[in-house]
XYZ file of C-alpha atoms in Angstrom:
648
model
C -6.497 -1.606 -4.689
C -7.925 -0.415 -7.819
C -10.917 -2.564 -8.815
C -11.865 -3.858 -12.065
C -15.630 -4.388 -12.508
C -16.644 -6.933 -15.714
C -19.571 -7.370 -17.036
C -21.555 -10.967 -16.035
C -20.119 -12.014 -20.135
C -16.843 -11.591 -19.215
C -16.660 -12.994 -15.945
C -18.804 -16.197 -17.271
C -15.296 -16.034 -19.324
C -13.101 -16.615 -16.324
C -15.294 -19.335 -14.975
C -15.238 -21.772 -17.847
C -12.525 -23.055 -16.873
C -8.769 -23.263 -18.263
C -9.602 -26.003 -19.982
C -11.827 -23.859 -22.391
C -10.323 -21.141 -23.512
C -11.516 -21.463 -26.687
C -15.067 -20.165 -26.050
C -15.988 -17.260 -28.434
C -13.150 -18.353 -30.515
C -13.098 -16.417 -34.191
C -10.782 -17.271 -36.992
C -9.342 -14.981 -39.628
C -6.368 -16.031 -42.164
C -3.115 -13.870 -43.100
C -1.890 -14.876 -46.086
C -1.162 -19.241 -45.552
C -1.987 -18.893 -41.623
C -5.203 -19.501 -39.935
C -5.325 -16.475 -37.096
C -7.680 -17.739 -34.509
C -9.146 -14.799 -31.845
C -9.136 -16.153 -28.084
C -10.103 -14.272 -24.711
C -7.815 -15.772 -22.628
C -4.649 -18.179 -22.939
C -2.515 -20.084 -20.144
C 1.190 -20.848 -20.891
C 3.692 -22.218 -19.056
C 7.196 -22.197 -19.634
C 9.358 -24.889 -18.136
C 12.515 -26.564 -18.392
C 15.873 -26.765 -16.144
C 16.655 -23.784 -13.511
C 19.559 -22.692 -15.640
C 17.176 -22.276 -19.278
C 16.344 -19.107 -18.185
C 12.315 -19.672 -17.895
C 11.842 -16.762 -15.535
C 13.620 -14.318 -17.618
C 11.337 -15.777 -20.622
C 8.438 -15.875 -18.926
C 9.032 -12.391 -17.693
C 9.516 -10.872 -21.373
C 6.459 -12.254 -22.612
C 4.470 -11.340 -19.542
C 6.127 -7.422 -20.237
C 5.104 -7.337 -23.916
C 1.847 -8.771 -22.871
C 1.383 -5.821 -20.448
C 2.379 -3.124 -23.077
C -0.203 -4.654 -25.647
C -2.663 -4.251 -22.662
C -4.496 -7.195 -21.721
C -5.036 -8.223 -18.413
C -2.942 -10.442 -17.039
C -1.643 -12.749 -13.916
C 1.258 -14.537 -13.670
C 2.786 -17.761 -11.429
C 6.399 -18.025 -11.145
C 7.394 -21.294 -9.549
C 11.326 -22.370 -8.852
C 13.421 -24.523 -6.809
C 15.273 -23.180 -3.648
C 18.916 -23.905 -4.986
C 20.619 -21.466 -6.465
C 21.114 -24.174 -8.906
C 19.839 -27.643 -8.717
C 21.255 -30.934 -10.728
C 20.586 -30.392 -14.396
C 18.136 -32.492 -15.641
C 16.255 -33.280 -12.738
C 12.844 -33.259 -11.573
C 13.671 -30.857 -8.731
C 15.855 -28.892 -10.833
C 12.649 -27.888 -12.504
C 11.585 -23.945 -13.133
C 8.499 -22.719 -14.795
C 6.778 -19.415 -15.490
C 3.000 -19.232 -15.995
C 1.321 -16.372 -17.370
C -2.719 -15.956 -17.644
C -3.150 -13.082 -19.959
C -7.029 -11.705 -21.503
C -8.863 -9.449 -23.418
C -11.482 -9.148 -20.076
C -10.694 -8.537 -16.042
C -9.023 -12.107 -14.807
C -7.844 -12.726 -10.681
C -5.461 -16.201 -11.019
C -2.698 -17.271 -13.178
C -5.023 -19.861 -14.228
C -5.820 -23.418 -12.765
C -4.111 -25.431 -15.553
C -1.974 -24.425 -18.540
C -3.702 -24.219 -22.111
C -0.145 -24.332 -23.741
C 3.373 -26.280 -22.034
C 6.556 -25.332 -23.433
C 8.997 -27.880 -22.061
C 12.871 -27.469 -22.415
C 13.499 -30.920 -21.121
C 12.250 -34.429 -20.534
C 12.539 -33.191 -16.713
C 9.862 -30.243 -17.672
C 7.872 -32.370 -19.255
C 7.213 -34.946 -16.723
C 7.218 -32.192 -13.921
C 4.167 -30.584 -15.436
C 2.278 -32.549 -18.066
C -0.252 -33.933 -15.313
C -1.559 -30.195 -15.371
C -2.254 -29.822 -19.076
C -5.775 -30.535 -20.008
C -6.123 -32.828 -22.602
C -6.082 -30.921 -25.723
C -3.553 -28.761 -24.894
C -0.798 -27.604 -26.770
C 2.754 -29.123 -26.091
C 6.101 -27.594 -27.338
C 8.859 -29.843 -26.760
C 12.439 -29.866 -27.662
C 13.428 -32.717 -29.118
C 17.326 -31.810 -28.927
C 16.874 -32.800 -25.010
C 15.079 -35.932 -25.310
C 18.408 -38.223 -25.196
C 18.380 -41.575 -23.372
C 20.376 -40.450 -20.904
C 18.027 -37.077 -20.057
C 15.284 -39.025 -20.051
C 16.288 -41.870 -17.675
C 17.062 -39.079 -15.033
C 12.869 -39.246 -14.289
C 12.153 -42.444 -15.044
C 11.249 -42.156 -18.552
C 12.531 -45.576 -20.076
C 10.710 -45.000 -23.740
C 10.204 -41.749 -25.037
C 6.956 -39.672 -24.409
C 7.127 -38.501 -27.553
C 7.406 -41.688 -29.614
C 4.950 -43.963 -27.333
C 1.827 -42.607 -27.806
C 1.836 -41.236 -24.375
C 1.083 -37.831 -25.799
C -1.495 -39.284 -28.370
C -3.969 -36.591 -26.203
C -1.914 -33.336 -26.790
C -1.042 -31.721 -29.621
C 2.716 -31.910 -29.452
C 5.059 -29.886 -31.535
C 8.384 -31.444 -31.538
C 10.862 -28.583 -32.146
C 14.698 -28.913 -32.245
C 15.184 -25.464 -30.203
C 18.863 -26.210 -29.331
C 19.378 -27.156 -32.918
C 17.997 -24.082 -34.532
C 19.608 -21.654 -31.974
C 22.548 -22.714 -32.453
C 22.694 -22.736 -36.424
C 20.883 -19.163 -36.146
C 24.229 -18.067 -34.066
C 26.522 -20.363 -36.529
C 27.860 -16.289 -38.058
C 28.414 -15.041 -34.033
C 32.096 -16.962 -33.142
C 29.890 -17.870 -29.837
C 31.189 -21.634 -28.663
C 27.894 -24.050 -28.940
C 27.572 -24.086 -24.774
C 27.362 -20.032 -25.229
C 24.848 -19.880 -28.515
C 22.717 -22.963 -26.490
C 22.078 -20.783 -23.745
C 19.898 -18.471 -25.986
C 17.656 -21.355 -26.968
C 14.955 -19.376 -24.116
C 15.138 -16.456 -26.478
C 14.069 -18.491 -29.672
C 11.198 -20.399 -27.223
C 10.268 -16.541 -26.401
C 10.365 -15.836 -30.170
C 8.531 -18.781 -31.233
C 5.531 -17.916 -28.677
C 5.458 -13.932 -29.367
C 4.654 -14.887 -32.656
C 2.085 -17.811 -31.644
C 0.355 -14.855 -30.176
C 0.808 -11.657 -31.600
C 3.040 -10.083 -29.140
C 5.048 -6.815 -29.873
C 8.679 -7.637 -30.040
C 10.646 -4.063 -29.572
C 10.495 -3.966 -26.186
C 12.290 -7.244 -25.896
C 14.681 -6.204 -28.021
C 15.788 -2.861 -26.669
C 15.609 -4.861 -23.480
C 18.477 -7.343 -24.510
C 20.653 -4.458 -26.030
C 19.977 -2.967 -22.299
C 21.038 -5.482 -20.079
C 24.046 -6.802 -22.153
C 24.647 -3.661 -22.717
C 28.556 -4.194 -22.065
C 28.634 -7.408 -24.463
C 27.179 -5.966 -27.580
C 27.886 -9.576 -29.220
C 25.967 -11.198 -26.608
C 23.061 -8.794 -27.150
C 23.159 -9.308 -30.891
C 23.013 -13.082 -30.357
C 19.853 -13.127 -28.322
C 18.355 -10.795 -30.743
C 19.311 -13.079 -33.632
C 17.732 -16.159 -31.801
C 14.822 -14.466 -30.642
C 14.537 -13.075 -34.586
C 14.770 -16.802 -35.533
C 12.234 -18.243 -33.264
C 9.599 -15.609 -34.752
C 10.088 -16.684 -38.173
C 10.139 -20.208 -37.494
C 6.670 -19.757 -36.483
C 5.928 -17.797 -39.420
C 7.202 -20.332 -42.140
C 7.289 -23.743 -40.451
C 4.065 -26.338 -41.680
C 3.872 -27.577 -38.013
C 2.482 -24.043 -36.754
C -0.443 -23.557 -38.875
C -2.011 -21.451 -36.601
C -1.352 -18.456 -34.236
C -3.685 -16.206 -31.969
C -4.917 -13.287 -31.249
C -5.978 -12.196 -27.807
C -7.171 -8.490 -27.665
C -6.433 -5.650 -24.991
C -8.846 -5.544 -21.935
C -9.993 -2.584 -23.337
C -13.297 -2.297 -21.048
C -11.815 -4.328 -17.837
C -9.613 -0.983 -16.478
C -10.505 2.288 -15.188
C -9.152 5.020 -17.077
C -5.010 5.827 -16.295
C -2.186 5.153 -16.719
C -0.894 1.066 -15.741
C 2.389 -0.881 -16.028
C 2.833 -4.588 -14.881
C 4.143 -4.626 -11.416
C 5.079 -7.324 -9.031
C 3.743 -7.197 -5.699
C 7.307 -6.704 -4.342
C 8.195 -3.827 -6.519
C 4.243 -2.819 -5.697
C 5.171 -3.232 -1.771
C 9.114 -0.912 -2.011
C 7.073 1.807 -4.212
C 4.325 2.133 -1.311
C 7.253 2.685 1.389
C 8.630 5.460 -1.030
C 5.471 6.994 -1.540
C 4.755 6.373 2.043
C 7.756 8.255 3.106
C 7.280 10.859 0.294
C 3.973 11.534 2.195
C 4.846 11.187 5.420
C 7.885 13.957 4.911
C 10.141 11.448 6.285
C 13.112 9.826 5.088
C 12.816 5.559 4.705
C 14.867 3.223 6.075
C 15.324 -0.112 5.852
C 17.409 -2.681 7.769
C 17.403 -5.920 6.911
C 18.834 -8.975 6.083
C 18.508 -10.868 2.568
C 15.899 -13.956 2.403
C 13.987 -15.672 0.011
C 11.504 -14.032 -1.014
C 11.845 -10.666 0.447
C 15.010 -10.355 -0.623
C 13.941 -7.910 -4.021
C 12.489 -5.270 -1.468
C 16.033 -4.786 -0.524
C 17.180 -4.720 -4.271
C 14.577 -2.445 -5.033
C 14.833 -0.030 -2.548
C 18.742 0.213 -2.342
C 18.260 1.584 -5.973
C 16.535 4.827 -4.547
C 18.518 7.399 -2.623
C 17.139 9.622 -4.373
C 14.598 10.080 -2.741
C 15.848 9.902 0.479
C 15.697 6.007 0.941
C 19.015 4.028 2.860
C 19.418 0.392 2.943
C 21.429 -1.316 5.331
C 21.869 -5.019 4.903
C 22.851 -6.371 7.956
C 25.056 -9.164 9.521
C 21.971 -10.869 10.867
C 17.913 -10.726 11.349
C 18.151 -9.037 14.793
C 21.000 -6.093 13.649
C 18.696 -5.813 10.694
C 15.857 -5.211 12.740
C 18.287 -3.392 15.950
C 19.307 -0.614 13.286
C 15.977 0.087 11.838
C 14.239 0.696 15.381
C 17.326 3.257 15.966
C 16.006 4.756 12.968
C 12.818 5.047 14.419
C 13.594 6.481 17.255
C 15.644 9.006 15.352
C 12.560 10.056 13.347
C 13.058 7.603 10.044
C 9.771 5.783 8.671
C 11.946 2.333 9.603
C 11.214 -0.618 7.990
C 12.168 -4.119 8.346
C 11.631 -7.153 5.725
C 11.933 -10.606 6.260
C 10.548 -14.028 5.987
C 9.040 -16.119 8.647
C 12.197 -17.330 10.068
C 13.534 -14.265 10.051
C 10.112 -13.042 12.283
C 11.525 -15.751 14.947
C 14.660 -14.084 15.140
C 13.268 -10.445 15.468
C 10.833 -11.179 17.762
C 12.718 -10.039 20.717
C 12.803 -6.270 19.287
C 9.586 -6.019 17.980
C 8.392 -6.998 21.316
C 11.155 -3.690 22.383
C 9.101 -1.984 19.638
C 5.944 -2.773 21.496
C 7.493 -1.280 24.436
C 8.920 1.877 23.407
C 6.107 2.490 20.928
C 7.546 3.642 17.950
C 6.509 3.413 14.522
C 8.083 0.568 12.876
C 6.906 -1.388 9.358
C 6.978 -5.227 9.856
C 7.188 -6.730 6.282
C 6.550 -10.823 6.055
C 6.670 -12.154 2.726
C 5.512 -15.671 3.981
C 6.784 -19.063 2.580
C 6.556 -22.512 3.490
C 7.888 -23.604 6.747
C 8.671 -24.675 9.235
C 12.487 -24.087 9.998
C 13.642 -23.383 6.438
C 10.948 -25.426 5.135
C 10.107 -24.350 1.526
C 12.021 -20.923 0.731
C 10.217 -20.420 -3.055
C 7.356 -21.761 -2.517
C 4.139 -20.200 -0.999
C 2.185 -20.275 2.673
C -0.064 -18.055 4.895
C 1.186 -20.130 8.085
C 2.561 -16.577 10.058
C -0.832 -14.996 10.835
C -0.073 -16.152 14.295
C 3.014 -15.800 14.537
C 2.125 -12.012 13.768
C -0.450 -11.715 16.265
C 1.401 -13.303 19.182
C 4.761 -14.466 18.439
C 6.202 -12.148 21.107
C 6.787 -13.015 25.030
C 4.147 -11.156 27.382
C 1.243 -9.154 26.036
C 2.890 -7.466 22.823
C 0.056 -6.691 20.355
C 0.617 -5.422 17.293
C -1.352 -4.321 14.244
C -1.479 -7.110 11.051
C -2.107 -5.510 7.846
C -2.472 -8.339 4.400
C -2.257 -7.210 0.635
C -4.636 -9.295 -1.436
C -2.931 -8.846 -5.073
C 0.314 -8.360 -6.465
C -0.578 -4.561 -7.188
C -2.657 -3.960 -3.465
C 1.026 -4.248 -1.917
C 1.313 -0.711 -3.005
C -1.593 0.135 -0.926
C -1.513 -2.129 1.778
C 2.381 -0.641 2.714
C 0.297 3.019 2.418
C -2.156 1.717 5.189
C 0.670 -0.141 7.440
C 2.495 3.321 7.418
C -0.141 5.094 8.456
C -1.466 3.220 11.056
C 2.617 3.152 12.400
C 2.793 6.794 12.153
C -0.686 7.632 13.493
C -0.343 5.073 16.198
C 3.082 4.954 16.915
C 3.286 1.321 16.985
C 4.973 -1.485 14.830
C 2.866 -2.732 12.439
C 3.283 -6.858 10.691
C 2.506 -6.266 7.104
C 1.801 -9.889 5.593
C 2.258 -10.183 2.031
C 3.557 -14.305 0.473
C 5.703 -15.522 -1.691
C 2.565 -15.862 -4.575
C 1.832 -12.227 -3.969
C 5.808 -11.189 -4.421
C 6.493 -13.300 -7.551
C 3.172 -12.618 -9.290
C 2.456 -9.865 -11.391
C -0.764 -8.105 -13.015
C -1.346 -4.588 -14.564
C -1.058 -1.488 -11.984
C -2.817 1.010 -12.123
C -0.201 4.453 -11.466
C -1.798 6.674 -9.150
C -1.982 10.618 -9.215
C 0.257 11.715 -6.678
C -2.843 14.041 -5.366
C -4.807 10.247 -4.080
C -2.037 9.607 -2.020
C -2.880 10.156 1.576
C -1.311 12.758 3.875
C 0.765 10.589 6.317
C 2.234 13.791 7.818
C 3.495 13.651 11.797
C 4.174 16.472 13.932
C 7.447 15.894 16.235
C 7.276 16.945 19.705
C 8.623 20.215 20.219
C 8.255 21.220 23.814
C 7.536 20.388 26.781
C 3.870 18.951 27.284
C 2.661 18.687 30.707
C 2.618 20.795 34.052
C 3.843 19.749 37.155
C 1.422 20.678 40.088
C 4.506 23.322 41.535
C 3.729 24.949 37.962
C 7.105 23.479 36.101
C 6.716 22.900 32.742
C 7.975 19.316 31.513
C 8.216 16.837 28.530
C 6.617 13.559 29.669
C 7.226 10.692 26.845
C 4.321 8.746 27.416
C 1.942 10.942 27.814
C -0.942 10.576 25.020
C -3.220 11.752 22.367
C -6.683 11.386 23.688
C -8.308 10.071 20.660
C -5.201 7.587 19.127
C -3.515 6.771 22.402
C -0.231 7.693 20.927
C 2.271 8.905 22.943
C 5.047 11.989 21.638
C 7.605 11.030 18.599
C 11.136 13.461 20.402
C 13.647 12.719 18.160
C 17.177 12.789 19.753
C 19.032 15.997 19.939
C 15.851 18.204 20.442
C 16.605 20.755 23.684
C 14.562 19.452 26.386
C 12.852 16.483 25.312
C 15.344 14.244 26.548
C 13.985 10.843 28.166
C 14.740 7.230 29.106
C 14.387 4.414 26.897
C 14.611 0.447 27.220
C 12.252 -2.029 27.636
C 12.073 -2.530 30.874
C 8.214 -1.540 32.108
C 7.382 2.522 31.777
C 5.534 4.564 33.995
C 2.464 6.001 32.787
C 3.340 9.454 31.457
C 6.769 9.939 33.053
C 8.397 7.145 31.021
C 10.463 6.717 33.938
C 11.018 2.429 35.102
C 8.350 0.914 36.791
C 8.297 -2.184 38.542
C 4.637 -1.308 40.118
C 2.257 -4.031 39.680
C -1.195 -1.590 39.008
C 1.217 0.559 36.673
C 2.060 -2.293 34.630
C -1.495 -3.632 34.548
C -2.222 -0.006 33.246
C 0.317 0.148 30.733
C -0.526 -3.485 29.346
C -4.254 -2.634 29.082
C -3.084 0.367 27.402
C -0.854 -0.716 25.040
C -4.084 -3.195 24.144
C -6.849 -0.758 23.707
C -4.543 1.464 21.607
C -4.632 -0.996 19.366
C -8.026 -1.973 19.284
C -8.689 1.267 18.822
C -7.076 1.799 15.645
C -9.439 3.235 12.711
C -9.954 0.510 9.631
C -12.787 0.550 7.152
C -15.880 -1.905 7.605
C -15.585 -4.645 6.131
C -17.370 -5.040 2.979
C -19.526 -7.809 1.743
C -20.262 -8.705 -1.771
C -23.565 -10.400 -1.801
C -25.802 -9.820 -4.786
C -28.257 -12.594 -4.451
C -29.144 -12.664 -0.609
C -26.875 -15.704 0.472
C -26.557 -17.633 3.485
C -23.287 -18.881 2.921
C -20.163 -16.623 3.121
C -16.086 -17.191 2.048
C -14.540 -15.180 3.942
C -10.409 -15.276 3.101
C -7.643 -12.641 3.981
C -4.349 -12.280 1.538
C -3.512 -13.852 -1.308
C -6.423 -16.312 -1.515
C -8.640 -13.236 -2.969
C -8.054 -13.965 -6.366
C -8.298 -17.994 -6.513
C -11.504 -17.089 -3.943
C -13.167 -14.442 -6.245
C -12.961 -16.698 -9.499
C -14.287 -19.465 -7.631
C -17.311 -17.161 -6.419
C -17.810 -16.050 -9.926
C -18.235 -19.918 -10.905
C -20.763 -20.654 -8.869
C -23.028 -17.517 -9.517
C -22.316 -18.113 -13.137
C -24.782 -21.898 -12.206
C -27.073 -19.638 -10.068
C -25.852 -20.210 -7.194
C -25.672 -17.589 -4.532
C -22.974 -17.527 -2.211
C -21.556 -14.331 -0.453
C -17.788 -12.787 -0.247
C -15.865 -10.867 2.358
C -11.673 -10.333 2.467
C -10.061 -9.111 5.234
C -7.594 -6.690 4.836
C -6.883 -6.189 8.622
C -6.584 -8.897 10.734
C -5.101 -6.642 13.929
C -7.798 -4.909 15.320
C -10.462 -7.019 12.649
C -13.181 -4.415 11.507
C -16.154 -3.583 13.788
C -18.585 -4.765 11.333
C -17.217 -8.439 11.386
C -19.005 -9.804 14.422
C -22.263 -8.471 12.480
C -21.284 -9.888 8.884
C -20.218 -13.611 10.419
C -23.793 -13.637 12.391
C -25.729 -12.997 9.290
C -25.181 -16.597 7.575
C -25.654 -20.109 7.588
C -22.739 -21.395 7.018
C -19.050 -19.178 6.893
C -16.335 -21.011 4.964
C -12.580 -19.756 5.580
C -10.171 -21.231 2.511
C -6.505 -20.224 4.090
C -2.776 -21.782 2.783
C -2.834 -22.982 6.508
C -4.242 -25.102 9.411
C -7.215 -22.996 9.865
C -5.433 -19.746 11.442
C -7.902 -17.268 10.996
C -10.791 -19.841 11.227
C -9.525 -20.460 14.750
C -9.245 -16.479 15.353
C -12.985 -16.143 14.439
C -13.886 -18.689 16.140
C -12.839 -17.788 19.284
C -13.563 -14.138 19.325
C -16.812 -14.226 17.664
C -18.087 -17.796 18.734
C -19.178 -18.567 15.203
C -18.118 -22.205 13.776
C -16.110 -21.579 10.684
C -15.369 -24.051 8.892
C -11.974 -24.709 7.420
C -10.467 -25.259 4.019
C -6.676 -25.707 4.413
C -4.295 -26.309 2.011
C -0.157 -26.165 2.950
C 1.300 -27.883 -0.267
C 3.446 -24.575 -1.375
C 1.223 -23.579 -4.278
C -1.970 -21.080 -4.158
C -5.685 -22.546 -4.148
C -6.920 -23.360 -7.674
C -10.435 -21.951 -8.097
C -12.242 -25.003 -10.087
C -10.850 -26.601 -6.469
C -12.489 -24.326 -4.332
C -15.267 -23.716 -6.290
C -15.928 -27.420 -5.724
C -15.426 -26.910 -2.524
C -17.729 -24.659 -2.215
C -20.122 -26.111 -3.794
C -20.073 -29.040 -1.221
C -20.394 -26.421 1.547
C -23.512 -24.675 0.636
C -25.271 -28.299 0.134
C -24.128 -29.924 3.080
């Protein structure tokens, strides 16, 4: 991951909380308009799952990347493909954190709510601080909308909002009289109202507007009206803001100028991150990538993404099931394919059979679990860390297997570099654990030179690679490296080199079935300390002030963990960090680290999963923060948290 250091002013930025984003706050005017200069602003878009708020939020959050500030982002949606209109579970919003300085969460709490509906409203307005700014429209608020959640007076005319400062605007009105010259029927020119929201808000903050623009002549490419029309509406929204009384005032937030290294960055998702590290992996590893799978929520864009690539040598093949998906990518694997497999953690259940065959045969093989909420089909969209041990032992007999977690949305890239090469070096699968949080979210991506990329090259075996004691020159499968344990990658066809596969047990060496009972205790110990074996960096600590308690997390919690940390120092207190980015053989430093505090605090989006692994392998008593509601930590929570641990 590329790190962004920030100086102790701008991280006392992050930690004041969402709730203050005013702090610094300069004001200019332009002509009639008061300009006001923030360092950070929350918004959250929100209305039914048909308004398009993930589209909108996603232009915004793409302009906001090309004017450079830093930026994270939250998108949150139901698991229909399209719930009852109107409804409280029918509800989709986008959030977006964006700053002039280095930020790690989408932000605890909204600064500014843009709700489409009365459903919106009521979904979210317990998370606006009060203060904030509300956008409503007003077109929506009919009796009828509004009795769907239990809204039997209007918000906006009972003083229920008295704390906000609301700006009633008539967005389905004014879209449609913008299109009024288009010959679009009013359900057609209503569905750009998201465009004239998007407009409204790009001007509220200063955002460029051509890339939205060329963006909507792009994807309606083939409906040139269509474009036209969103253009017109998202035209209209802009100058609303510029000449309406009600918005006396927009903002400026400036580029995080000092929060990057130098290069070159684009706003990536950490599922585009994640397919671009298998290319590059595969680019580096001289090997063509393949991928069977089988589409679920939300590992599904992997699939997208990489079927888009042939190019450079990738294949996709989506399957009739789970276990085909993952069947036909360990036949790539044996045939001498970087193979990959993505899934979610139902879809883990159902390959566990062949990963186990994996195990077996070891053969390089990427893993990918995006994790949601479960169990069963429990909460497709929403977000969980609840398969770390599923990962680690999910698989009859003794069947380990490396684990290998992404912390951001732009580490996914790196973290699928590391999974392939410890499957390549090691010839073993490998669980890579990314979550729906990580998948959705975005932030600014560093694009690295092609010359940091690791070498991930393999030699095939060629020849034979053993002599028989009558002199005879043989290829034996299994036997292996001395230093990595691996045994020889033959791929199929190659003169000589033919030898038996399956999973029933393997002789040591010949490959050849085995029902011995030392052999298999061999093999099984084997199989074990290959893995333990496997090279990862020490873990490192960041501990400035001599602590003696530590928060030790693993995957997506870094960011909500790290802006919690920065809180407390920020009050002078010192408390130490540490994230795991292995959790399949754990560095050889972490016995060490864990016995040099007090007091170890483990925040996970589960039951205590790794808590419970560190407990019992290194006999230290970690305490647990667990929280399994489908949403990531907030840091003012954990920071509280915290808090409470160090002075207990």
């Amino acid at each position: 991951m590329t790190s962004k250091v920030s100086s102790p002013a701008e991280q006392a930025d992050e930690v004041n909380g969402s709730d203050e984003a005013l702090v610094g706050e300069q004001r200019r005017r332009a002509g009639d308009k008061e300009i006001r200069r923030l360092d950070r602003v929350i918004i959250r878009f929100a209305g039914d799952s048909g308004d398009g708020m993930q589209l909108t939020g996603d232009r915004f959050t793409s302009e906001t990347a090309s004017f450079g500030n830093d930026l994270s982002t939250l998108p949150n949606f139901p698991a229909e493909i399209r719930a009852p209109a109107g409804t409280l579970p029918g509800v989709s919003s986008f959030q977006l954190h964006f700053a002039d300085h280095d930020i790690l969460t989408p932000g605890d709490a909204p600064n500014v709510l843009v709700a489409m509906n009365p459903a919106a409203l009521k979904a979210n307005i317990a998370d606006v601080p009060r203060g904030g700014e509300i956008i409503v429209n007003t077109d929506e608020f009919a009796k009828r909308a509004m009795a769907k959640v239990g809204y039997e007076t209007s918000p906006l005319e009972d003083g229920s909002l008295d704390g906000y400062r609301v700006h009633p605007v008539p967005l389905t009105t004014l879209t449609i009289e913008a299109l009024k010259d288009f010959g679009l029927s009013r359900k057609e020119a209503e569905r750009s109202k998201n465009m004239f929201a998007l407009g409204l808000l790009s001007w509220m903050y200063h955002r460029p507007t051509e890339g939205t623009e060329s963006f909507l002549r792009q994807k309606f490419a083939k409906k040139p009206n269509i474009a036209e029309a969103n253009i017109a509406a998202f035209r209209a929204g802009w100058n609303f803001g510029e000449t309406t009384e009600d918005f006396a005032v927009s903002y400026e937030v400036a580029p995080a100028s000092t929060a990057f290294p130098t290069g070159t960055y684009r706003n990536i998702s950490g599922n585009l991150a994640l397919s671009y590290g298998l290319i590059a992996a595969s680019r580096q590893a001289d090997l063509p990538l393949y991928l069977g799978s089988y589409p679920i929520t939300p590992a599904s864009d992997i699939l997208h993404e990489l079927a888009k690539h042939k190019n450079f040598g990738v294949r996709t093949f989506q399957a009739e099931d789970e276990i085909a998906g993952i069947g036909a990518a360990l036949g790539a694997a044996f045939g001498g394919s970087l193979a990959v497999t993505t899934t979610s953690g139902p879809g883990v259940a159902l390959k566990s059979e062949t990963i186990g065959l994996a195990v077996s045969l070891e053969l390089p093989l990427l893993v990918v679990d995006i994790q949601r909420g479960g169990p069963s089909t429990g909460l497709p969209t929403k977000t969980e860390q609840a398969d770390l041990l599923q990962a680690m032992y999910g698989r009859n007999g003794e069947a380990p297997v490396p684990v290998v977690a992404p912390r951001t949305p732009a580490d996914c890239f790196d973290a699928a570099l590391d999974a392939a090469r410890i499957a390549l070096t090691y010839r073993t699968p490998v669980f890579l654990l990314s979550d729906g949080y990580l998948a959705n979210g975005s932030e600014p991506w560093r694009i690295p030179d092609v010359d940091e990329l690791p070498d991930l090259r393999v030699q095939f075996a060629a020849g034979p690679n053993h002599e028989l004691a009558d002199g005879t020159e043989v290829f034996w499968p299994y036997k292996r490296d001395p230093h990595t344990l691996a045994r020889p990658w033959a791929v199929p066809g190659t003169p000589g080199l033919e030898h038996r596969i399956g999973g029933i047990e393997k002789q040591d060496g010949t490959g050849n079935i085995s029902y011995d009972p030392a052999n298999h205790d061999f093999m099984v110990r084997t199989r074990q300390a290959k893995i333990d074996g496997i090279e990862v960096p020490d873990l490192d600590v960041d501990d400035p002030d001599g602590a003696r308690t530590l928060v030790l997390g693993w995957g997506s919690t870094y960011g909500p963990i790290t802006a919690a940390v920065r809180r407390l120092r920020t009050t002078g207190t010192p408390i130490a960090q540490a994230h795991l980015r292995h959790l399949n053989p754990f560095p050889k430093n972490l016995g060490t680290v864990l016995k040099q505090y007090d007091k170890v605090v483990v925040p996970e989006m589960n039951l205590g999963q790794l808590a419970g692994l560190v407990r019992a392998k290194y006999l230290v008593d970690a305490r647990s923060f667990n929280q399994v509601n489908g949403m990531p930590f907030k840091a003012q929570q954990l920071a509280h948290v915290l808090q409470e641990a160090i002075n207990d």
